[in-house]
CSV table of C-alpha atoms in Angstrom, one decimal:
chain,number,residue,atom,x,y,z
A,1,MET,CA,0.0,0.0,0.0
A,2,ALA,CA,1.4,3.4,-1.0
A,3,GLY,CA,2.9,5.5,1.8
A,4,GLN,CA,3.3,2.5,4.1
A,5,GLU,CA,6.6,0.7,5.0
A,6,ARG,CA,6.7,-3.0,4.3
A,7,PRO,CA,7.4,-5.0,7.5
A,8,SER,CA,11.0,-6.3,7.7
A,9,ASP,CA,11.8,-10.0,7.4
A,10,SER,CA,12.4,-10.3,11.1
A,11,GLU,CA,9.0,-8.6,11.9
A,12,GLN,CA,7.3,-11.1,9.5
A,13,GLU,CA,9.1,-14.0,11.2
A,14,ILE,CA,7.9,-12.8,14.7
A,15,ASP,CA,4.4,-12.3,13.5
A,16,GLN,CA,4.4,-15.8,12.0
A,17,ILE,CA,5.7,-17.3,15.3
A,18,ILE,CA,3.1,-15.5,17.3
A,19,ASN,CA,0.3,-16.5,14.9
A,20,THR,CA,1.4,-20.2,14.9
A,21,ALA,CA,1.6,-20.1,18.7
A,22,LYS,CA,-1.9,-18.8,18.9
A,23,THR,CA,-3.1,-21.6,16.6
A,24,LEU,CA,-1.5,-24.1,18.9
A,25,GLY,CA,-3.0,-22.5,22.0
A,26,VAL,CA,0.5,-21.6,23.3
A,27,GLU,CA,1.1,-18.2,25.1
A,28,VAL,CA,4.1,-16.2,23.7
A,29,ASP,CA,5.9,-13.3,25.3
A,30,GLU,CA,6.6,-11.2,22.2
A,31,ASN,CA,9.5,-9.2,23.8
A,32,ASP,CA,11.2,-12.5,24.9
A,33,VAL,CA,10.9,-13.9,21.4
A,34,VAL,CA,12.4,-10.8,19.8
A,35,GLN,CA,15.3,-10.8,22.3
A,36,TRP,CA,16.0,-14.5,21.7
A,37,LEU,CA,15.9,-14.2,17.9
A,38,THR,CA,18.2,-11.2,18.0
A,39,ALA,CA,20.7,-13.1,20.2
A,40,MET,CA,20.5,-16.2,18.0
A,41,ALA,CA,21.1,-14.2,14.9
A,42,ALA,CA,24.2,-12.7,16.4
A,43,ALA,CA,25.6,-16.0,17.6
A,44,GLY,CA,27.8,-18.3,15.6
A,45,THR,CA,27.7,-22.1,15.4
A,46,MET,CA,31.0,-23.3,16.8
A,47,GLN,CA,32.1,-20.5,19.1
A,48,TRP,CA,32.4,-20.8,22.9
A,49,GLU,CA,32.6,-17.9,25.2
A,50,MET,CA,33.3,-17.0,28.9
A,51,ASP,CA,31.0,-15.3,31.3
A,52,ALA,CA,33.8,-13.8,33.6
A,53,GLU,CA,31.4,-12.4,36.1
A,54,ALA,CA,29.6,-15.7,36.7
A,55,GLY,CA,32.7,-17.8,36.3
A,56,ILE,CA,31.1,-20.1,33.6
A,57,TYR,CA,31.7,-20.8,30.0
A,58,GLY,CA,30.3,-22.9,27.1
A,59,HIS,CA,28.9,-22.7,23.6
A,60,GLU,CA,27.6,-19.2,23.1
A,61,ILE,CA,24.1,-20.4,22.1
A,62,THR,CA,23.9,-22.7,25.2
A,63,LEU,CA,24.7,-19.8,27.5
A,64,LEU,CA,21.7,-17.9,26.2
A,65,ASP,CA,19.4,-20.5,27.8
A,66,PHE,CA,21.2,-20.9,31.2
A,67,ASP,CA,19.7,-19.4,34.3
A,68,LYS,CA,22.6,-18.0,36.3
A,69,ALA,CA,20.4,-17.7,39.4
A,70,THR,CA,20.7,-21.5,39.8
A,71,LEU,CA,24.5,-21.5,39.9
A,72,ASP,CA,24.9,-22.0,43.7
A,73,ARG,CA,22.5,-24.9,43.7
A,74,TYR,CA,24.3,-26.7,40.8
A,75,ARG,CA,27.7,-26.1,42.2
A,76,ARG,CA,26.7,-27.5,45.6
A,77,ILE,CA,25.4,-30.7,43.9
A,78,ALA,CA,28.5,-30.8,41.8
A,79,ASP,CA,30.6,-31.2,44.9
A,80,ILE,CA,28.9,-34.5,45.4
A,81,VAL,CA,29.2,-36.0,41.9
A,82,GLN,CA,32.3,-34.6,40.3
A,83,LEU,CA,35.7,-36.4,40.2
A,84,PRO,CA,38.6,-34.5,41.7
A,85,ASP,CA,41.7,-33.0,40.1
A,86,LEU,CA,44.9,-34.8,40.9
A,87,PRO,CA,48.5,-34.2,39.8
A,88,ASN,CA,47.9,-36.6,36.8
A,89,VAL,CA,44.2,-35.9,36.4
A,90,GLU,CA,42.5,-32.8,34.9
A,91,THR,CA,38.8,-32.3,35.0
A,92,ALA,CA,36.1,-29.9,33.7
A,93,ILE,CA,32.6,-30.3,35.2
A,94,SER,CA,29.6,-28.9,33.4
A,95,LEU,CA,25.8,-29.1,33.4
A,96,ALA,CA,24.0,-30.7,30.4
A,97,GLY,CA,20.5,-31.3,29.2
A,98,SER,CA,17.5,-29.5,30.7
A,99,ALA,CA,19.5,-28.3,33.7
A,100,ALA,CA,21.6,-26.2,31.4
A,101,GLN,CA,18.5,-24.7,29.8
A,102,GLY,CA,16.8,-23.4,33.0
A,103,VAL,CA,15.6,-20.2,31.3
A,104,ILE,CA,13.3,-22.1,29.1
A,105,GLN,CA,13.0,-25.6,30.7
A,106,ARG,CA,11.5,-24.5,34.0
A,107,TYR,CA,10.5,-28.0,35.0
A,108,PRO,CA,13.7,-30.1,34.7
A,109,GLY,CA,13.3,-33.6,36.1
A,110,ASP,CA,16.9,-34.5,36.6
A,111,CYS,CA,20.2,-32.8,37.3
A,112,ASP,CA,22.6,-34.0,34.6
A,113,TYR,CA,26.3,-33.3,34.7
A,114,PHE,CA,28.9,-33.9,32.1
A,115,GLU,CA,32.6,-34.1,33.1
A,116,ARG,CA,35.7,-34.1,30.9
A,117,VAL,CA,38.4,-36.2,32.6
A,118,ASN,CA,41.9,-36.1,31.1
A,119,ILE,CA,44.4,-38.6,32.6
A,120,LYS,CA,48.1,-38.3,32.0
A,121,ALA,CA,49.7,-41.7,32.1
A,122,GLY,CA,52.5,-43.7,30.4
A,123,THR,CA,50.1,-46.2,28.8
A,124,ARG,CA,46.4,-46.6,28.0
A,125,GLU,CA,46.2,-49.5,30.4
A,126,GLU,CA,47.6,-47.3,33.2
A,127,ALA,CA,45.1,-44.6,32.4
A,128,CYS,CA,42.2,-47.1,32.7
A,129,ARG,CA,43.5,-48.2,36.1
A,130,VAL,CA,43.6,-44.6,37.2
A,131,LEU,CA,40.1,-44.1,36.0
A,132,ALA,CA,38.9,-47.3,37.9
A,133,ASP,CA,40.4,-46.0,41.1
A,134,LEU,CA,39.0,-42.5,40.6
A,135,MET,CA,35.4,-43.7,40.1
A,136,ARG,CA,35.4,-46.2,42.9
A,137,ASP,CA,37.1,-43.8,45.4
A,138,LYS,CA,34.5,-41.2,44.6
A,139,ALA,CA,31.7,-43.7,45.0
A,140,LEU,CA,32.9,-44.9,48.4
A,141,ASP,CA,33.6,-41.3,49.5
A,142,LYS,CA,30.0,-40.3,48.6
A,143,PHE,CA,28.4,-43.7,49.1
A,144,GLU,CA,25.6,-42.3,51.3
A,145,GLY,CA,25.0,-39.5,53.7
A,146,PRO,CA,22.2,-37.4,55.1
A,147,GLY,CA,21.6,-35.6,51.8
A,148,TYR,CA,22.7,-38.1,49.1
A,149,GLN,CA,22.8,-41.8,48.2
A,150,LEU,CA,24.7,-43.6,45.4
A,151,ILE,CA,22.4,-45.4,43.0
A,152,GLU,CA,24.4,-46.9,40.2
A,153,ILE,CA,27.7,-46.8,38.3
A,154,LYS,CA,28.3,-47.7,34.7
A,155,PHE,CA,32.0,-48.7,34.2
A,156,GLY,CA,33.2,-51.2,31.6
A,157,THR,CA,31.9,-53.1,28.6
A,158,TRP,CA,30.9,-56.7,28.6
A,159,GLN,CA,33.3,-58.7,26.5
A,160,SER,CA,30.9,-61.7,26.3
A,161,ASP,CA,27.3,-62.6,27.0
A,162,VAL,CA,26.4,-63.0,30.7
A,163,ILE,CA,23.3,-63.6,32.8
A,164,LYS,CA,22.7,-61.3,35.8
A,165,ASP,CA,19.7,-61.6,38.0
A,166,GLY,CA,18.1,-63.9,35.5
A,167,GLU,CA,18.5,-61.4,32.6
A,168,LEU,CA,20.7,-62.0,29.6
A,169,ILE,CA,23.2,-59.1,29.0
A,170,THR,CA,24.7,-59.2,25.5
A,171,THR,CA,28.3,-58.5,24.5
A,172,GLY,CA,29.0,-54.8,24.1
A,173,SER,CA,26.5,-53.7,26.7
A,174,PRO,CA,27.8,-51.4,29.5
A,175,VAL,CA,28.6,-53.0,32.9
A,176,SER,CA,26.2,-51.6,35.5
A,177,TRP,CA,27.2,-51.8,39.2
A,178,ASN,CA,24.8,-51.4,42.1
A,179,PRO,CA,26.1,-49.7,45.3
A,180,ASP,CA,26.8,-53.0,47.1
A,181,GLU,CA,28.8,-54.4,44.2
A,182,VAL,CA,30.8,-51.2,44.1
A,183,LYS,CA,31.6,-51.5,47.8
A,184,ALA,CA,32.5,-55.1,47.4
A,185,GLY,CA,34.6,-54.5,44.3
A,186,LYS,CA,32.9,-57.3,42.5
A,187,MET,CA,29.7,-58.7,41.2
A,188,ARG,CA,28.4,-62.2,40.5
A,189,VAL,CA,27.0,-63.2,37.1
A,190,SER,CA,26.7,-66.4,35.1
A,191,ARG,CA,28.6,-67.0,31.9
A,192,GLY,CA,25.8,-67.3,29.5
A,193,PRO,CA,24.3,-68.8,27.6
A,194,ALA,CA,26.7,-71.8,27.7
A,195,GLU,CA,25.9,-74.5,30.4
A,196,ASP,CA,28.1,-76.6,32.5
A,197,ALA,CA,27.8,-80.4,33.2
A,198,THR,CA,25.1,-79.7,35.8
A,199,GLY,CA,22.9,-78.1,33.2
A,200,SER,CA,23.4,-74.5,34.4
A,201,ALA,CA,25.6,-71.6,33.4
A,202,PRO,CA,28.7,-71.4,35.7
A,203,ASP,CA,29.0,-68.6,38.2
A,204,TRP,CA,31.6,-65.9,37.7
A,205,ASP,CA,32.8,-63.3,40.2
A,206,VAL,CA,33.6,-60.2,38.0
A,207,GLU,CA,36.1,-57.9,39.7
A,208,TRP,CA,35.8,-54.1,39.5
A,209,GLU,CA,39.0,-54.0,37.5
A,210,TYR,CA,37.2,-55.9,34.7
A,211,GLY,CA,36.0,-52.4,33.6
A,212,CYS,CA,39.6,-51.5,32.7
A,213,LEU,CA,39.5,-53.8,29.6
A,214,ASP,CA,37.1,-51.3,27.9
A,215,PRO,CA,35.7,-48.5,30.2
A,216,GLY,CA,33.1,-47.6,27.5
A,217,TRP,CA,30.2,-45.5,28.7
A,218,CYS,CA,31.1,-44.2,32.2
A,219,LYS,CA,28.4,-42.7,34.3
A,220,MET,CA,27.7,-42.3,38.0
A,221,ASP,CA,24.2,-41.7,39.5
A,222,TRP,CA,23.1,-40.4,42.9
A,223,ILE,CA,19.9,-39.4,44.6
A,224,VAL,CA,20.4,-36.0,46.2
A,225,ALA,CA,18.0,-34.5,48.8
A,226,GLU,CA,17.2,-30.8,48.8
A,227,PRO,CA,15.2,-30.1,51.9
A,228,GLU,CA,15.3,-26.3,51.2
A,229,ARG,CA,13.5,-27.1,47.9
A,230,GLY,CA,11.3,-29.7,49.4
A,231,GLY,CA,12.3,-32.7,47.2
A,232,VAL,CA,14.9,-35.1,45.9
A,233,VAL,CA,16.6,-35.1,42.5
A,234,ASN,CA,18.5,-37.6,40.4
A,235,ALA,CA,22.0,-36.3,39.9
A,236,SER,CA,24.1,-38.1,37.2
A,237,ASN,CA,27.6,-37.5,36.1
A,238,MET,CA,28.5,-38.6,32.5
A,239,LEU,CA,32.2,-38.9,32.1
A,240,ASP,CA,34.1,-38.2,28.8
A,241,VAL,CA,37.5,-39.7,29.6
A,242,THR,CA,40.7,-39.1,27.6
A,243,TRP,CA,44.2,-40.4,28.0
A,244,GLU,CA,47.1,-38.0,27.4
A,245,ALA,CA,50.2,-39.9,26.4
A,246,PRO,CA,53.8,-38.8,27.2
A,247,ASP,CA,54.1,-37.4,23.7
A,248,GLY,CA,51.1,-35.1,24.3
A,249,SER,CA,48.7,-37.0,22.1
A,250,ILE,CA,45.1,-37.2,23.3
A,251,VAL,CA,43.2,-40.5,23.0
A,252,PRO,CA,39.5,-40.8,24.1
A,253,LEU,CA,39.0,-44.1,26.0
A,254,ASP,CA,35.6,-44.6,24.5
A,255,GLY,CA,36.8,-43.8,21.0
A,256,PHE,CA,35.1,-40.4,20.7
A,257,ILE,CA,35.6,-36.9,22.2
A,258,ASP,CA,32.2,-35.4,22.7
A,259,PRO,CA,31.4,-31.9,21.3
A,260,TYR,CA,30.4,-29.1,23.6
A,261,PHE,CA,27.0,-27.9,22.1
A,262,GLN,CA,24.9,-28.5,25.2
A,263,GLU,CA,27.1,-27.9,28.3
A,264,VAL,CA,27.6,-25.0,30.7
A,265,TYR,CA,31.0,-25.4,32.5
A,266,LEU,CA,30.9,-24.4,36.1
A,267,GLU,CA,34.6,-23.7,36.9
A,268,ALA,CA,36.5,-21.0,35.1
A,269,GLU,CA,39.8,-22.6,36.2
A,270,SER,CA,39.1,-25.6,33.9
A,271,VAL,CA,39.3,-23.5,30.7
A,272,PRO,CA,42.9,-24.7,29.9
A,273,LEU,CA,41.7,-28.3,29.8
A,274,PHE,CA,38.7,-27.4,27.7
A,275,SER,CA,40.8,-25.4,25.3
A,276,LYS,CA,43.3,-28.3,24.9
A,277,LEU,CA,40.5,-30.9,24.3
A,278,SER,CA,38.5,-28.7,21.9
A,279,HIS,CA,41.4,-28.8,19.4
A,280,HIS,CA,40.8,-32.5,19.1
A,281,ILE,CA,37.1,-32.3,18.4
A,282,SER,CA,36.2,-33.3,14.8
A,283,PRO,CA,35.7,-30.5,12.3
A,284,ARG,CA,32.5,-32.3,11.4
A,285,ALA,CA,31.3,-32.3,15.0
A,286,LEU,CA,28.2,-30.2,14.4
A,287,ASP,CA,27.1,-32.3,11.5
A,288,GLU,CA,27.7,-35.5,13.5
A,289,TYR,CA,25.9,-34.1,16.5
A,290,VAL,CA,22.9,-33.1,14.5
A,291,GLN,CA,22.9,-36.6,12.9
A,292,GLN,CA,23.1,-38.3,16.2
A,293,LEU,CA,20.2,-36.2,17.6
A,294,SER,CA,18.1,-36.8,14.5
A,295,GLY,CA,18.5,-40.5,15.1
A,296,GLU,CA,17.3,-40.0,18.7
A,297,VAL,CA,14.3,-38.0,17.4
A,298,PHE,CA,13.4,-40.9,15.2
A,299,LYS,CA,13.7,-43.3,18.1
A,300,TYR,CA,11.5,-41.2,20.4
A,301,THR,CA,8.8,-40.6,17.7
A,302,HIS,CA,8.7,-44.0,16.0
A,303,LYS,CA,10.0,-46.7,18.4
A,304,HIS,CA,10.2,-45.8,22.1
A,305,VAL,CA,7.7,-43.0,21.9
A,306,ASN,CA,8.6,-40.0,24.1
A,307,TYR,CA,7.6,-36.7,22.5
A,308,GLY,CA,9.0,-34.8,25.4
A,309,LYS,CA,12.5,-36.1,24.8
A,310,ALA,CA,12.0,-35.6,21.1
A,311,ALA,CA,11.1,-32.0,21.6
A,312,LYS,CA,14.3,-31.3,23.6
A,313,ARG,CA,16.4,-32.8,20.9
A,314,MET,CA,14.7,-31.0,18.1
A,315,TYR,CA,15.1,-27.7,20.0
A,316,ASN,CA,18.9,-28.3,20.0
A,317,ILE,CA,18.9,-29.4,16.3
A,318,PHE,CA,16.9,-26.3,15.1
A,319,ARG,CA,18.7,-23.7,17.1
A,320,LEU,CA,22.2,-25.0,16.1
A,321,THR,CA,21.3,-25.2,12.4
A,322,GLY,CA,19.7,-21.8,12.0
A,323,ARG,CA,16.1,-22.9,11.9
A,324,HIS,CA,15.1,-20.3,14.5
A,325,HIS,CA,11.4,-20.1,13.7
A,326,ALA,CA,10.8,-23.7,14.7
A,327,ALA,CA,13.2,-23.5,17.6
A,328,ALA,CA,11.4,-20.5,19.0
A,329,LEU,CA,8.1,-22.3,18.9
A,330,ILE,CA,9.5,-25.5,20.6
A,331,ARG,CA,11.1,-23.2,23.2
A,332,GLU,CA,7.7,-21.8,24.1
A,333,LEU,CA,6.3,-25.3,24.7
A,334,PHE,CA,8.6,-25.9,27.7
A,335,ASP,CA,7.0,-22.9,29.5
A,336,GLU,CA,3.5,-24.3,29.2
A,337,PRO,CA,1.8,-25.7,32.4
A,338,ALA,CA,1.4,-29.1,30.8
A,339,ALA,CA,5.2,-29.3,30.5
A,340,LEU,CA,5.2,-29.5,34.3
A,341,LEU,CA,4.1,-33.1,33.9
A,342,TYR,CA,7.5,-34.0,32.4
A,343,GLN,CA,9.0,-33.2,35.8
A,344,VAL,CA,6.3,-35.2,37.6
A,345,TRP,CA,7.1,-38.1,35.4
A,346,ALA,CA,10.9,-37.9,36.0
A,347,LEU,CA,10.6,-37.4,39.7
A,348,LEU,CA,8.5,-40.5,40.1
A,349,ASP,CA,11.6,-42.6,39.2
A,350,THR,CA,13.6,-40.5,41.6
A,351,MET,CA,11.1,-41.2,44.4
A,352,ASP,CA,11.2,-44.9,43.6
A,353,ASP,CA,15.0,-45.0,44.3
A,354,ALA,CA,14.8,-42.7,47.3
A,355,GLY,CA,11.9,-44.6,48.9
A,356,GLN,CA,13.5,-48.0,48.9
A,357,PRO,CA,14.1,-49.7,52.3
A,358,GLY,CA,17.4,-48.7,53.9
A,359,SER,CA,17.5,-45.4,52.0
A,360,SER,CA,19.4,-42.6,53.8
A,361,ILE,CA,17.1,-39.9,52.2
A,362,ASP,CA,15.0,-38.0,54.8
A,363,ARG,CA,11.4,-39.1,54.8
A,364,ASP,CA,10.0,-35.6,55.4
A,365,THR,CA,11.7,-34.5,52.2
A,366,LEU,CA,10.0,-37.3,50.3
A,367,VAL,CA,6.6,-36.4,51.9
A,368,GLN,CA,7.0,-32.8,50.8
A,369,GLN,CA,8.0,-33.8,47.3
A,370,THR,CA,4.9,-36.0,47.0
A,371,ASP,CA,2.7,-33.2,48.1
A,372,ASP,CA,4.2,-30.9,45.5
A,373,LEU,CA,3.7,-33.6,42.8
A,374,ILE,CA,0.0,-33.9,43.9
A,375,ARG,CA,-0.4,-30.1,43.6
A,376,ASN,CA,1.2,-30.1,40.1
A,377,VAL,CA,-1.1,-32.9,38.9
A,378,VAL,CA,-4.2,-31.1,40.2
A,379,GLU,CA,-3.0,-27.9,38.6
A,380,VAL,CA,-2.5,-29.4,35.1
A,381,VAL,CA,-4.6,-32.6,34.7
A,382,GLU,CA,-8.4,-32.8,34.5
A,383,GLY,CA,-10.9,-35.7,34.4
A,384,PRO,CA,-10.5,-39.3,35.5
A,385,LEU,CA,-6.8,-39.4,35.0
A,386,GLU,CA,-6.3,-36.7,37.5
A,387,THR,CA,-8.1,-38.7,40.2
A,388,GLU,CA,-6.2,-41.9,39.4
A,389,ILE,CA,-2.7,-40.2,39.5
A,390,VAL,CA,-3.5,-38.2,42.6
A,391,MET,CA,-4.9,-41.2,44.5
A,392,ALA,CA,-1.8,-43.2,43.6
A,393,LEU,CA,0.5,-40.4,44.9
A,394,ILE,CA,-1.5,-40.2,48.1
A,395,ARG,CA,-1.0,-43.9,48.7
A,396,LEU,CA,2.8,-43.4,48.0
A,397,ARG,CA,2.8,-40.6,50.6
A,398,ASP,CA,1.0,-42.8,53.1
A,399,ASP,CA,3.7,-45.5,52.7
A,400,VAL,CA,6.5,-42.9,53.2
A,401,THR,CA,4.9,-41.6,56.4
A,402,GLY,CA,4.3,-45.2,57.7
A,403,ARG,CA,0.6,-44.8,57.7
A,404,VAL,CA,0.4,-47.9,55.4
A,405,ASP,CA,2.9,-50.5,54.2
A,406,LEU,CA,2.5,-50.9,50.4
A,407,GLY,CA,5.2,-53.6,50.3
A,408,ASP,CA,5.5,-54.8,46.7
A,409,ASP,CA,2.7,-52.5,45.6
A,410,TRP,CA,5.1,-49.5,46.0
A,411,GLY,CA,6.8,-50.4,42.7
A,412,VAL,CA,3.5,-51.2,41.0
A,413,LEU,CA,2.1,-47.8,42.0
A,414,ILE,CA,5.2,-45.9,40.8
A,415,ALA,CA,5.0,-47.8,37.4
A,416,GLU,CA,1.3,-47.2,36.9
A,417,SER,CA,1.5,-43.5,37.9
A,418,ARG,CA,4.5,-43.0,35.6
A,419,THR,CA,2.7,-44.7,32.7
A,420,LYS,CA,-0.3,-42.5,33.1
A,421,THR,CA,1.8,-39.3,33.3
A,422,GLU,CA,3.9,-40.4,30.4
A,423,GLU,CA,0.7,-40.8,28.3
A,424,LEU,CA,-0.3,-37.2,29.2
A,425,VAL,CA,3.2,-35.8,28.4
A,426,ASN,CA,3.3,-37.6,25.0
A,427,ARG,CA,-0.2,-36.4,24.1
A,428,PHE,CA,0.7,-32.8,24.9
A,429,PHE,CA,4.0,-32.6,23.1
A,430,GLU,CA,2.9,-34.7,20.1
A,431,THR,CA,-0.2,-32.5,19.5
A,432,LYS,CA,1.8,-29.3,19.8
A,433,LEU,CA,4.9,-30.5,17.8
A,434,MET,CA,2.9,-31.8,14.9
A,435,GLY,CA,1.1,-28.5,14.7
A,436,ILE,CA,4.3,-26.8,13.8
A,437,PRO,CA,4.8,-27.3,10.0
A,438,GLU,CA,8.6,-27.3,10.0
A,439,VAL,CA,8.7,-29.8,12.9
A,440,ARG,CA,6.1,-32.1,11.2
A,441,GLU,CA,8.1,-32.1,8.0
A,442,PHE,CA,11.3,-32.8,9.8
A,443,ILE,CA,9.8,-35.8,11.7
A,444,GLU,CA,8.2,-37.2,8.5
A,445,SER,CA,11.6,-36.9,6.7
A,446,LEU,CA,13.5,-39.0,9.2
A,447,GLU,CA,14.6,-42.5,8.2
A,448,PRO,CA,15.7,-45.4,10.4
């Protein structure tokens, strides 16, 4: 129209985002969208940066989504889960996943850490032995206390099929150690599926050092109580371990140095290690990362359906590949009240671990967390499912307080409540995601 200025491309994009959000029934803060799009447009794709005031660093796009108000909390939990620096060991602890995206993912279910561990040793075998000692010493030091409890460690890769607790574990699977096995330094399995002369598979005491053959996927899990927040959280630490040989060469013990696209590093003094390792990251790291996440999106939308997890991965894909329109819309979904159910779903598993007999986690904290979960369900869910989930949570609370003893029904109630909540989470995210044209086209284009 004569005399009128045409809206800019950015204004058109914002209008399109807002109109699509309205169609989806999602509330959007226009100022927030404008600020985020402006920041994303100014950001690169491979750059990392330092926030000197906060003492944190990471990929510049990831830092945009981190809530610095939570730093004290995450550093306090990191004291429990992180491996220490030693004369021959350098570490860099970071937050990953939804915990690193607190600005948008206001209802994170877990507290996921990612730690780079560089071991200087004469040989690879020596580096693996150092890692074995590091992990077990940490586990025994933080085995249990008034505010934490070790749950599981993954260390090692099975070199043959075995049977454990009646279940077949195939060659190449990670070796999972429960707390008692870690303390004993060994676990008992059967060498399966071959049988001995008696018709059964022979027993085998697997020593902790077995993990040194191929450390593989190394991960440590705790339950951490937060009385001041009225709940418990699963705190995991995924380890990316490298061996630095005498000649200065860097060798990843699992065959791959992870890129740094989703981590917020919590200690400024670890920058030298990060800088050293970043030079060894593949030039194709971004393409490989996007390809890996795309495979996970396919899995969570076609096989093991979990549209909440698919949404988180697509957000990372789209923001890193310049598809800001779709990323902005997915970003808004995490702020919707229904996204709160994702936290309910995750915390049910945490409660299951914390509520087991012999747990060192304070009962009052579990009661308070159950009350919060009940409030969250009432706030978001309507109809018969609300009643079913709430009544199950009330029964769980009665067991925690000692009013009733659920016995074996405890696990059944957790599983049923989780299934019902999972159904609601999937329904919400699937409906919203498939209403975004770019997202729908992306999902439909994926191949196994």
